[in-house]
Amino acid sequence: GQNIDQPTEMTATEGAIVQINCTYQTSGFNGLFWYQQHAGEAPTFLSYNVLDGLEEKGRFSSFLSRSKGYSYLLLKELQMKDSASYLCAVLDSNYQLIWGAGTKLIIKP
Amino acid sequence: IAGITQAPTSQILAAGRRMTLRCTQDMRHNAMYWYRQDLGLGLRLIHYSNTAGTTGKGEVPDGYSVSRANTDDFPLTLASAVPSQTSVYFCASKVEGAGTGELFFGEGSRLTVL
């Protein structure tokens, strides 16, 4: 079966750095996505990785290792507005998105 | 700027009733999707459409039907609602074939079936 694992909840301090991990086992791989979802709102796109390595986009970076089936989302200089759920999703061999359950990130002052 | 519009945003429904969730996009995206989101679970695909006139079943299609008469509209129908269909429903779209596969989501429809 296909599976994506990410921690259920994480807590971090405003101004700090946090790393949210995602491991996956899917039938094929055509890319990995991270989405942000604030409570009561729709998910919004953050990043896409298809090759190994680190993609940096402002305060957010996303890393991929295809051989390990592993990705992480790195958030720097945390702000209160970063409190949200972060969803990891993998595009499988049929180009269907398989979603993780999401990681709820709580930012404390 | 509209993007994707869903209606209704929230609805309480008696079991056994028929319900249609509406979804309209103005981005001329070919591909459209319906997901449900439940606490503790990832987004689960109900039905999808790669282009107008075609539809396909996702991971959890039972009890739901869709149609895609034109590019812009992709309604989701619950023929006879059951309590297990209580969920938040998201419609999404993307440009089919786009390498990044970035999905654009509607604001969601919160459905409660009693």
PDB file of C-alpha atoms in Angstrom, chain A residues 30 33 35 37 40-45 48 87 91 95-102, chain B residues 33 35 37 40-45 48 90 99-103 105-108 110:
ATOM      1  CA  ASN A  30       6.832  11.970  -9.773  1.00  0.00           C
ATOM      2  CA  PHE A  33       4.712  18.761  -2.579  1.00  0.00           C
ATOM      3  CA  TYR A  35       1.127  22.705   1.229  1.00  0.00           C
ATOM      4  CA  GLN A  37      -3.280  25.016   5.541  1.00  0.00           C
ATOM      5  CA  GLY A  40     -10.635  26.604   8.528  1.00  0.00           C
ATOM      6  CA  GLU A  41      -9.019  27.528   5.236  1.00  0.00           C
ATOM      7  CA  ALA A  42      -7.976  25.839   2.011  1.00  0.00           C
ATOM      8  CA  PRO A  43      -4.494  24.371   1.467  1.00  0.00           C
ATOM      9  CA  THR A  44      -2.065  26.597  -0.430  1.00  0.00           C
ATOM     10  CA  PHE A  45       1.013  25.490  -2.358  1.00  0.00           C
ATOM     11  CA  TYR A  48       7.640  21.124  -5.148  1.00  0.00           C
ATOM     12  CA  LEU A  87       0.664  18.798   4.327  1.00  0.00           C
ATOM     13  CA  LEU A  91       2.670  12.331  -6.958  1.00  0.00           C
ATOM     14  CA  TYR A  95       0.201  11.041 -11.398  1.00  0.00           C
ATOM     15  CA  GLN A  96      -2.257  10.897  -8.512  1.00  0.00           C
ATOM     16  CA  LEU A  97      -1.480  12.844  -5.355  1.00  0.00           C
ATOM     17  CA  ILE A  98      -1.151  10.809  -2.164  1.00  0.00           C
ATOM     18  CA  TRP A  99      -1.535  12.991   0.930  1.00  0.00           C
ATOM     19  CA  GLY A 100      -0.142  12.730   4.413  1.00  0.00           C
ATOM     20  CA  ALA A 101      -2.421  13.559   7.340  1.00  0.00           C
ATOM     21  CA  GLY A 102      -0.593  16.814   7.970  1.00  0.00           C
TER      22      GLY A 102
ATOM     23  CA  TYR B  33     -10.822  17.300  -8.312  1.00  0.00           C
ATOM     24  CA  TYR B  35     -11.429  15.797  -1.994  1.00  0.00           C
ATOM     25  CA  GLN B  37     -10.789  16.056   4.543  1.00  0.00           C
ATOM     26  CA  GLY B  40      -6.479  12.722  11.389  1.00  0.00           C
ATOM     27  CA  LEU B  41      -6.602  11.654   7.776  1.00  0.00           C
ATOM     28  CA  GLY B  42      -4.990  13.055   4.660  1.00  0.00           C
ATOM     29  CA  LEU B  43      -7.020  14.552   1.858  1.00  0.00           C
ATOM     30  CA  ARG B  44      -8.798  11.733   0.072  1.00  0.00           C
ATOM     31  CA  LEU B  45      -9.732  11.939  -3.582  1.00  0.00           C
ATOM     32  CA  TYR B  48     -11.639  13.752 -10.683  1.00  0.00           C
ATOM     33  CA  PHE B  90     -12.564  20.714  -1.153  1.00  0.00           C
ATOM     34  CA  GLY B  99       5.064  19.716 -14.243  1.00  0.00           C
ATOM     35  CA  THR B 100       4.644  21.120 -10.766  1.00  0.00           C
ATOM     36  CA  GLY B 101       1.091  19.876 -10.442  1.00  0.00           C
ATOM     37  CA  GLU B 102       0.250  22.791  -8.205  1.00  0.00           C
ATOM     38  CA  LEU B 103      -3.351  22.493  -7.089  1.00  0.00           C
ATOM     39  CA  PHE B 105      -8.237  24.853  -3.884  1.00  0.00           C
ATOM     40  CA  GLY B 106     -11.637  26.304  -3.208  1.00  0.00           C
ATOM     41  CA  GLU B 107     -12.435  27.480   0.312  1.00  0.00           C
ATOM     42  CA  GLY B 108     -14.217  24.262   1.204  1.00  0.00           C
ATOM     43  CA  ARG B 110     -18.417  21.895   5.506  1.00  0.00           C
TER      44      ARG B 110
END
